[in-house]
Coordinates of C-alpha atoms in Angstrom, one line a residue:
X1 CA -9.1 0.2 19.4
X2 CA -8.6 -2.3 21.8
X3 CA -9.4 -3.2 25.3
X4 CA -8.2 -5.9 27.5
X5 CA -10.3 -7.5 30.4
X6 CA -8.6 -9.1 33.1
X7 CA -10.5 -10.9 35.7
X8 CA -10.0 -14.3 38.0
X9 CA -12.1 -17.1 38.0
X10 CA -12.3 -18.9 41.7
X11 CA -15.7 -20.4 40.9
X12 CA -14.2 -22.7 38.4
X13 CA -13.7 -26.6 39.5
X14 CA -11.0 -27.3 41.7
X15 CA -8.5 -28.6 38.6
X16 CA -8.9 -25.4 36.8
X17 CA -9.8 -23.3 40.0
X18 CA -7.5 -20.4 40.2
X19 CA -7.6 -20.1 36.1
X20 CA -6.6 -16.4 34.8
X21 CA -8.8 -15.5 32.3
X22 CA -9.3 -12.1 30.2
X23 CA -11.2 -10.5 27.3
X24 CA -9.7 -8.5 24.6
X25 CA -12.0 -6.0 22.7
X26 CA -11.3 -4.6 19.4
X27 CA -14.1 -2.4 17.1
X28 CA -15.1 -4.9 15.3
X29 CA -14.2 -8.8 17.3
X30 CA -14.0 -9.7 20.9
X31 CA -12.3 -12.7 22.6
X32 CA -11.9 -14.0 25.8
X33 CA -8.1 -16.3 26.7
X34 CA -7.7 -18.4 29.1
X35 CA -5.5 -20.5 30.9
X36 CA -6.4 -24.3 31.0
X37 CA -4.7 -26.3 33.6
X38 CA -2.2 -27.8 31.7
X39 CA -0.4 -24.8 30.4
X40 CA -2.3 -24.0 27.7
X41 CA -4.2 -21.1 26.2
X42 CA -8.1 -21.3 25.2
X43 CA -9.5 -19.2 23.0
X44 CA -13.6 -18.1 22.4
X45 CA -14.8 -15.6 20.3
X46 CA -17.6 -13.7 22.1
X47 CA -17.9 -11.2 19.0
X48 CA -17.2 -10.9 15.6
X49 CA -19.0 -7.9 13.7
X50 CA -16.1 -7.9 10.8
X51 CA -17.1 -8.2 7.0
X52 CA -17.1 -12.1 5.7
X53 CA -14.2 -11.2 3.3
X54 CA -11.6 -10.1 6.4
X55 CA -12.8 -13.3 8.1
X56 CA -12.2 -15.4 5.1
X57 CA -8.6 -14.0 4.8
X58 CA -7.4 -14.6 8.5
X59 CA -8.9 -18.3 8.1
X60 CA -7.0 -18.5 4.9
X61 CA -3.5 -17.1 6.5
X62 CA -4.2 -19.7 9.8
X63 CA -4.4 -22.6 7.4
X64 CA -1.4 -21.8 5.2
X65 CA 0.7 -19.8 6.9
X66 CA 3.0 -20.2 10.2
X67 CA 1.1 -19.4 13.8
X68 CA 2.1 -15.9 14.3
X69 CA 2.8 -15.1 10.9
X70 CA 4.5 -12.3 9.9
X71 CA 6.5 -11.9 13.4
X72 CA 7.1 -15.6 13.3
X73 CA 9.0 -15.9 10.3
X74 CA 12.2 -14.0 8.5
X75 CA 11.8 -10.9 6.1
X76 CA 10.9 -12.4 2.4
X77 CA 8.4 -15.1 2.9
X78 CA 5.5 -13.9 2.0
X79 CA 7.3 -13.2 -1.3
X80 CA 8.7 -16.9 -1.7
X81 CA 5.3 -18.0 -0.5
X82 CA 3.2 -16.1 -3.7
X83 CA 6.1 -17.1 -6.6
X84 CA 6.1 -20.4 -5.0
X85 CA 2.5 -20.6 -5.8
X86 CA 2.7 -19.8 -9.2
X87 CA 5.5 -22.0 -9.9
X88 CA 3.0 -25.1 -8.7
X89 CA 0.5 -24.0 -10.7
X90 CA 2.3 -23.2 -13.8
X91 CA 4.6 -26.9 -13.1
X92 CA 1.0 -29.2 -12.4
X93 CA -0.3 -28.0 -15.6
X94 CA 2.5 -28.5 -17.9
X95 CA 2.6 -32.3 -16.6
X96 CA -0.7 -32.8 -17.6
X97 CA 0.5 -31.3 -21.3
X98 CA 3.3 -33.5 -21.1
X99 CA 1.5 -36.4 -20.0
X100 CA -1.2 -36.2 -22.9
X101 CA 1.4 -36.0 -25.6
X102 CA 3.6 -38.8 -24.7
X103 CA 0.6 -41.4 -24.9
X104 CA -0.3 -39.5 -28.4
X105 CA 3.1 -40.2 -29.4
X106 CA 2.7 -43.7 -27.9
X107 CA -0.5 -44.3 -30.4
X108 CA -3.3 -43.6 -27.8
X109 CA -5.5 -41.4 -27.3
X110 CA -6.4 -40.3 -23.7
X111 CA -9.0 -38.2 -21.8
X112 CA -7.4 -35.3 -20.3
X113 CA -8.4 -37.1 -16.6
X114 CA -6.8 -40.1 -17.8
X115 CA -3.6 -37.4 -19.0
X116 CA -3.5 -35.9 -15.0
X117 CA -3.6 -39.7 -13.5
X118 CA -0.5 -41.6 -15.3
X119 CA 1.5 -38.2 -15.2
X120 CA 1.9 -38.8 -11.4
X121 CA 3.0 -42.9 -12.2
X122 CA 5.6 -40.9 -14.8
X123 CA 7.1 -38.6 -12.7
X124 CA 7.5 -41.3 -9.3
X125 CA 8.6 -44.2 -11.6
X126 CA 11.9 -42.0 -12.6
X127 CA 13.1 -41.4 -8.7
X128 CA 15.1 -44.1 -8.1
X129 CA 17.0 -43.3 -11.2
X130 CA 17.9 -39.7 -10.6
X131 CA 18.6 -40.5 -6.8
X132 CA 21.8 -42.7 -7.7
X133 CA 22.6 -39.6 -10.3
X134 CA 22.5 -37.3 -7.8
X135 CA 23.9 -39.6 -4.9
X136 CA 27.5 -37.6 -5.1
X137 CA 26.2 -33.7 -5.3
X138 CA 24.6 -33.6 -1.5
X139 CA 27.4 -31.3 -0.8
X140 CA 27.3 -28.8 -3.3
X141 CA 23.7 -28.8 -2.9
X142 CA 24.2 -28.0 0.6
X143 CA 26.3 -25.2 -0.3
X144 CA 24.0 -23.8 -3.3
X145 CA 20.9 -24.9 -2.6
X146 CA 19.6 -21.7 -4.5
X147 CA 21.6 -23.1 -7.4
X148 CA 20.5 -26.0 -7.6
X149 CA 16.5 -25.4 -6.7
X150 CA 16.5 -23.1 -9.8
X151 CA 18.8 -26.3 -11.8
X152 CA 16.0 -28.9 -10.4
X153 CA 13.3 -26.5 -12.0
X154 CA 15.2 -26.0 -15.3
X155 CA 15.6 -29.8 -15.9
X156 CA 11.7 -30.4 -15.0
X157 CA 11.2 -28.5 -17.7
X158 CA 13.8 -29.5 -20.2
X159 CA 12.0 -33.2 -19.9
X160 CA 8.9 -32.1 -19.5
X161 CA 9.4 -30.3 -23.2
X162 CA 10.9 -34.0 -24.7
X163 CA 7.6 -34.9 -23.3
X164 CA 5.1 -32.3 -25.1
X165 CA 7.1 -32.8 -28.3
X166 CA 7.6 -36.5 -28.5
X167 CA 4.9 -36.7 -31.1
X168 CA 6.8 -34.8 -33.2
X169 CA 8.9 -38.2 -33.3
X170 CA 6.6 -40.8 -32.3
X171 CA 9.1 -43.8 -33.9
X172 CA 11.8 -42.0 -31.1
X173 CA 9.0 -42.3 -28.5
X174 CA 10.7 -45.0 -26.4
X175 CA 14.1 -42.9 -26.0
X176 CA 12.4 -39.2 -26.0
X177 CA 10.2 -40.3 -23.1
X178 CA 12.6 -42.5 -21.5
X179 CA 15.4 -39.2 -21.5
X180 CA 12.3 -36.8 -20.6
X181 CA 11.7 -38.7 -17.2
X182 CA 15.5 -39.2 -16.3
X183 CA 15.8 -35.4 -16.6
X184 CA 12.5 -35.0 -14.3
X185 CA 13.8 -37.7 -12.1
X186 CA 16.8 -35.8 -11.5
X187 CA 15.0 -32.5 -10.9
X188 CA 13.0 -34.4 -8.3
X189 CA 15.5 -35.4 -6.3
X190 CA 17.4 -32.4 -6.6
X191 CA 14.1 -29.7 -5.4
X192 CA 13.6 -32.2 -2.3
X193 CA 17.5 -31.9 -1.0
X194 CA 17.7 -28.4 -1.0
X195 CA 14.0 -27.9 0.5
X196 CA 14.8 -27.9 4.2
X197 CA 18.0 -25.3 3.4
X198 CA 15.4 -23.0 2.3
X199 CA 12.6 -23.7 5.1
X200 CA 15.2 -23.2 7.6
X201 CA 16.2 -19.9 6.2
X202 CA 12.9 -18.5 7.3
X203 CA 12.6 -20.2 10.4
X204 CA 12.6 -17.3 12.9
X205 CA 11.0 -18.9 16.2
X206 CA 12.7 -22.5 16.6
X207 CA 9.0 -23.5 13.8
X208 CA 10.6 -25.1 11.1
X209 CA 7.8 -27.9 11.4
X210 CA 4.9 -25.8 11.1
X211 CA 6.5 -23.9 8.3
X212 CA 7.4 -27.3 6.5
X213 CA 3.3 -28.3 6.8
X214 CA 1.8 -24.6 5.6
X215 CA 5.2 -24.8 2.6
X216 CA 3.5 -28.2 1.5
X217 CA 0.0 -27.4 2.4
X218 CA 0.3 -24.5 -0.3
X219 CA 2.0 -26.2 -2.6
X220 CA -0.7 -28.9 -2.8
X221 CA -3.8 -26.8 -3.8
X222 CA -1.9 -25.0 -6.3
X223 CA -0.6 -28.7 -7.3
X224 CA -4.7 -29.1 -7.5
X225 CA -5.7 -25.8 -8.9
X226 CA -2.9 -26.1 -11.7
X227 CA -4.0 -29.7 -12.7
X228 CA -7.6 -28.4 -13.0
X229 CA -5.9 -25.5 -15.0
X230 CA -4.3 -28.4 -17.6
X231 CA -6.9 -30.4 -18.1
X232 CA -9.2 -27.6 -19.4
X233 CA -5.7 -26.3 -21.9
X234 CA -5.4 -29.7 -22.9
X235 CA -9.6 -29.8 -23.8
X236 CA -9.1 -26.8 -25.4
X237 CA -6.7 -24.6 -27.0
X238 CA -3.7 -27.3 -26.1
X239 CA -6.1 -30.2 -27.9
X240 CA -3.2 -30.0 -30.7
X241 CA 0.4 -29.9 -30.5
X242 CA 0.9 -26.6 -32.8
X243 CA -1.4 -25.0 -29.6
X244 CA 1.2 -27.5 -26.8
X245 CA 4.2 -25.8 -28.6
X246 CA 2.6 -22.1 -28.0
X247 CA 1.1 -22.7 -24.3
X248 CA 3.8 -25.4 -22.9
X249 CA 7.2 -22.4 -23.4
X250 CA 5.4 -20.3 -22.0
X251 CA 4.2 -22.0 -19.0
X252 CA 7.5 -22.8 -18.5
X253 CA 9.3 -19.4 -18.6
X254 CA 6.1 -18.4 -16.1
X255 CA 8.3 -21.4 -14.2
X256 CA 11.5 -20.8 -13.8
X257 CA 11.1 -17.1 -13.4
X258 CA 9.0 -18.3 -10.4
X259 CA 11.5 -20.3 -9.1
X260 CA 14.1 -17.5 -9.6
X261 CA 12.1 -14.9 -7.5
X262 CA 11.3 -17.3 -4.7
X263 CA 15.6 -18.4 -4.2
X264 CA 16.1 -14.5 -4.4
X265 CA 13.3 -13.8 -1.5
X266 CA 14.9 -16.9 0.6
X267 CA 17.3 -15.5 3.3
X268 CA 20.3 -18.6 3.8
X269 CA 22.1 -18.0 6.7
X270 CA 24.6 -20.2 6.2
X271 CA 28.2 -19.1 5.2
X272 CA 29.5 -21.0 1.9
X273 CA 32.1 -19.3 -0.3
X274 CA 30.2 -16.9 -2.1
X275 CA 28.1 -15.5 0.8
X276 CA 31.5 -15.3 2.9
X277 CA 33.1 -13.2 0.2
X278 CA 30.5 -11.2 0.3
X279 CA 30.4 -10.3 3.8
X280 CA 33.5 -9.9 4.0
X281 CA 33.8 -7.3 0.8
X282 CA 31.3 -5.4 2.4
X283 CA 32.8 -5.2 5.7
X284 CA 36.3 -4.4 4.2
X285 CA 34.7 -1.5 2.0
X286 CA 32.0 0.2 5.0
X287 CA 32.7 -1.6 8.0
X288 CA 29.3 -2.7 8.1
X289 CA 28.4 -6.2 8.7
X290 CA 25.7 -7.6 6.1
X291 CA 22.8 -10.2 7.4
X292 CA 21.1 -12.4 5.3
X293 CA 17.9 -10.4 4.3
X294 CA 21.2 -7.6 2.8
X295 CA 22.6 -10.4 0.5
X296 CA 19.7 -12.1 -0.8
X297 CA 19.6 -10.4 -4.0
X298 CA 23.0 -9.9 -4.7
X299 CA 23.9 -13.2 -4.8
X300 CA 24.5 -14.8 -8.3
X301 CA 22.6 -17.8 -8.2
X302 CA 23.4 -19.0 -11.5
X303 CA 27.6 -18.8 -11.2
X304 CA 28.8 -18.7 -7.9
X305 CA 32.0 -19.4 -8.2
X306 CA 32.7 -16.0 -9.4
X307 CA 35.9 -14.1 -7.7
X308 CA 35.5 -11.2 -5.8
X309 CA 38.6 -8.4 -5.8
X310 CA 37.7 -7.0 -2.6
X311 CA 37.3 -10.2 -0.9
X312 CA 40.9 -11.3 -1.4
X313 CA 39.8 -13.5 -4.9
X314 CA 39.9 -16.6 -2.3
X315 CA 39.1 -19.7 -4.1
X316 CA 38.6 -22.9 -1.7
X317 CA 38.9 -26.9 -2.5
X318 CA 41.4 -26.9 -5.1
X319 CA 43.5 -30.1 -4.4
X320 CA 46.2 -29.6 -1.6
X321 CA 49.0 -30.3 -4.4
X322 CA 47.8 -27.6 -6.3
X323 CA 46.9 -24.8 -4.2
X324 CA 50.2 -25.4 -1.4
X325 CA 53.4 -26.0 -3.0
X326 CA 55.2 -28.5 -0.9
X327 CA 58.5 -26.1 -0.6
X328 CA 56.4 -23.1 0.8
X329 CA 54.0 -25.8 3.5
X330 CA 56.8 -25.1 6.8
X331 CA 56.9 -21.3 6.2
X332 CA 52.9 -20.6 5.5
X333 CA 52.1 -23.1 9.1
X334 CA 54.7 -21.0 10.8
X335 CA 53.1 -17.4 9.4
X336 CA 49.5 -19.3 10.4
X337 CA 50.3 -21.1 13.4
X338 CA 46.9 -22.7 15.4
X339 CA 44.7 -22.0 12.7
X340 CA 42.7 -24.2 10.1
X341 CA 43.0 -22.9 7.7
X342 CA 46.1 -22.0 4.9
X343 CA 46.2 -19.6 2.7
X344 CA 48.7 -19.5 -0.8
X345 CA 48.4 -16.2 -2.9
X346 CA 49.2 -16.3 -6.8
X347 CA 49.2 -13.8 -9.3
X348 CA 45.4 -14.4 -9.8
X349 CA 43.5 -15.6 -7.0
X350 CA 44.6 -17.2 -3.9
X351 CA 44.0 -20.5 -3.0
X352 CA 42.8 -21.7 0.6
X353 CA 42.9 -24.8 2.1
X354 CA 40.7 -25.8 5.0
X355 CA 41.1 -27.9 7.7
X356 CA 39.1 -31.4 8.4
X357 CA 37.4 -29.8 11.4
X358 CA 37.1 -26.2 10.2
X359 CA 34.1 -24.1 11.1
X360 CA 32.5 -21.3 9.3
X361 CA 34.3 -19.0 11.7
X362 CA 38.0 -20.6 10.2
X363 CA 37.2 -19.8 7.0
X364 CA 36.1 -16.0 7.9
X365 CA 39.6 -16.2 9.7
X366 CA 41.4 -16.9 6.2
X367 CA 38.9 -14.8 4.2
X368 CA 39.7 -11.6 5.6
X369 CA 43.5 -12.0 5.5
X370 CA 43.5 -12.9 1.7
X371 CA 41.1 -9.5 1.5
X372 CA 43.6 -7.4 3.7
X373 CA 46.5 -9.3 1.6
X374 CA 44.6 -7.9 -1.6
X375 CA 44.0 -4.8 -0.3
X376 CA 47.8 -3.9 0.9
X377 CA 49.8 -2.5 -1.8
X378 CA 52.7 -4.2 -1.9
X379 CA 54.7 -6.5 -4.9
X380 CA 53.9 -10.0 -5.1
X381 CA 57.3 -11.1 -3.7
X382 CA 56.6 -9.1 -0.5
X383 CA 53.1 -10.3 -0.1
X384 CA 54.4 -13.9 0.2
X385 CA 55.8 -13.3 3.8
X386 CA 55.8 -9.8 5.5
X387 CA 52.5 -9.1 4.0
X388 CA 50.4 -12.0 5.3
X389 CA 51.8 -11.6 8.7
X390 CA 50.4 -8.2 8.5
X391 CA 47.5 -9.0 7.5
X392 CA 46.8 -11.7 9.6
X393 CA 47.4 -9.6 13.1
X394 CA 44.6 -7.0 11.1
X395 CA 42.6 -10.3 10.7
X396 CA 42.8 -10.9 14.3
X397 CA 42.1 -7.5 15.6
X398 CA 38.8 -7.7 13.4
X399 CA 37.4 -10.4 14.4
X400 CA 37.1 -9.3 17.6
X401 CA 34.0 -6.8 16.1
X402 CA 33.0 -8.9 13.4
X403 CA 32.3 -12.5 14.7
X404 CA 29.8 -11.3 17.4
X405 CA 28.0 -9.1 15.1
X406 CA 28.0 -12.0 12.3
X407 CA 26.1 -14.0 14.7
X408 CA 24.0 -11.1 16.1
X409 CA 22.4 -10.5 12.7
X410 CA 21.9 -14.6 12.4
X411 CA 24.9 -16.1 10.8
X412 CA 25.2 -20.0 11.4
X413 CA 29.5 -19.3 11.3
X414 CA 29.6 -23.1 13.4
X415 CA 30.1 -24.8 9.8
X416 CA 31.2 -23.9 6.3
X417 CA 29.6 -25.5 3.3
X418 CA 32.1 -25.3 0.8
X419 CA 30.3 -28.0 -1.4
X420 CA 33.6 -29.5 -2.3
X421 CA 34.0 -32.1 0.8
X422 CA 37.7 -31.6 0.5
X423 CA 39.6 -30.5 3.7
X424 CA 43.2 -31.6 5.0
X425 CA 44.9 -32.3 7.7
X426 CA 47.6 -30.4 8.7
X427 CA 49.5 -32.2 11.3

């Protein structure tokens, strides 16, 4: 039950004179806001009768969660938040495995403190490396970043296992360590692009900042918490490899399963090719428009280039000599004139080709004629002409509805991240 107290102070000095201030009242806390001069709000707890465990958990949400959490940020993040947890603590304690068998296999013999401290020299020297690797895959990682945060996770622990099992091999120790860390470096670089994607997606209230801080606040005490957790596997039942090669799988399958559950919770609201398709299958079937919490687990995170029937089978960033035959270029910028996109059906999929400056909006344009194209029963020859005229006045019409609804339930349809970087110009 609350109550709320409203009351104005004129006996306050003359910069704060005027101040509004009020009490709320609950059952079990009371507080009293006010206005300071500057805009702000002060908070003063006159009460607090609750039991020490519900105020340990709302000191525990302010310090690693976003101010006005849940309202603040997008369905799924308290999800993403737990796995994301896990997969810390499962990750910081397979480094210190690692970490301990590589200077076994190097011929010493470390403390597991002294196993926790060069793991971190490890893992930063090998950045440098996998950043020139990964120097030309900012684009597709732009437009998969699920992809490739579960790919950055997978190769941690492919070279994190060269690592735990190098002393299997300890005359191979210089090229098993050496292949271990390039893999890792990689995966580094890789889980630090497609972090902001992911942030962003549950951004809800303009707080992509404070979510960033609580994200990495979390992340470091179960960085801490899963060190601590190594150090006592590698003291005890992980003191020999035959116990590294029972513990270290399975901390990484508790990893990557992690990983998988917290891309699956993430809402992207940006429109590459799969999640286009997708919308646009499930408008052409119900009529409905999908948001991003409705697609989150349907997408396939590990193959997206999959072609969808009822989407028009639209494949995008073939080469223009490929996917437009030269003879056919006059006739398909005639049937699609002012657009930026064009559009070529085959016998299998149908190939489109985007425009230098074309927005996510353009490629729903194209999308949803190849899908009406797809959907018309007609014979191939006719769908080269007559039929994608038809379609494309149906595309039009649509639009109309499914643009503002698109952007209603939180679509960014400004860009297209096809992850390909190749686009034309048609003029």
């Amino acid at each position: 039950m609350h109550k709320n107290d409203f009351s104005q102070n004129n006996s306050l000095p003359e910069d704060v004179a005027g101040s509004v201030s009020w009490t709320e009242t609950s059952d079990t806390v009371s507080r009293r806001f006010r206005f300071q001069s500057d805009g702000q709000i002060s908070v003063k707890v006159l009460d607090d009768s609750r039991p020490v465990v519900h105020k340990m958990a709302e000191s525990f949400v302010n310090k690693f969660f976003p101010s006005g959490f849940p309202y603040s940020v997008n369905e799924g993040y308290l999800r993403y938040t737990q796995f994301r947890a896990l997969q810390h603590f499962s990750s910081a304690a397979l480094s210190v495995l690692s970490t301990q068998s590589l200077l076994y296999a190097a011929g010493l013999r470390p403390t597991p403190a002294q196993a926790t401290a060069v793991s971190w020299i490890l893992k930063d020297g090998m950045q440098h490396v996998g950043k020139l690797i990964c120097s030309n895959l900012g684009a597709q990682m732009d437009s998969e970043p699920k992809r490739w945060r579960i790919l950055a996770d997978v190769l941690y622990d492919l070279g994190t296992g060269l690592e735990i099992f190098s002393p299997l091999c300890p005359q191979l120790f210089l090229e098993t360590a050496g292949l271990g860390n390039f893999a890792k470096g990689m995966a580094v670089v890789a889980a630090r692009a497609t972090r902001l994607p992911i942030y962003s997606s549950f951004a809800k209230e303009g707080n992509l900042s404070d979510l960033f801080a609580k994200g990495e606040a979390i992340s470091t005490v179960f960085n801490v918490l899963g060190l601590g957790a190594g150090i006592q596997l590698v003291s005890t039942v992980c003191s020999s490899i035959q116990g590294k090669m029972v513990v270290g799988p399975l901390l990484s399958i508790i990893h990557v399963y992690s990983v998988c559950e917290e891309m699956r919770a993430a809402p992207v609201n940006t429109l590459n090719p799969q999640r286009t398709a997708m919308i646009v299958e499930d408008f052409i079937k119900t009529g409905k428009v999908s948001s991003p919490v409705d697609l989150r687990y349907k997408e396939d995170l590990l193959f997206p280039g999959r072609l969808i029937k009822d989407a028009g089978n639209v494949k995008v960033g073939r080469d223009f000599h490929k996917a437009i035959k030269p003879s056919r270029l006059a006739e398909l910028k005639e049937i699609f004139p002012d657009e930026k996109f064009l559009l070529s059906c085959g016998n299998t999929w149908t190939d489109m080709v985007l425009d230098h400056n074309a927005t996510g909006e353009d490629a729903l344009r194209g999308w949803l004629v190849a899908a009406y194209v797809s959907n018309m029963e007609k014979s191939v020859s006719e769908r080269n002409s007559r039929t994608l005229q038809e379609a494309y006045e149906k595309m039009k019409s649509a639009m109309a509805t499914l643009l503002p609804e698109l952007q209603a339930k939180g679509w960014h349809t400004d860009r297209f991240l096809d992850g390909t970087g190749k686009r034309f110009g048609f003029s």
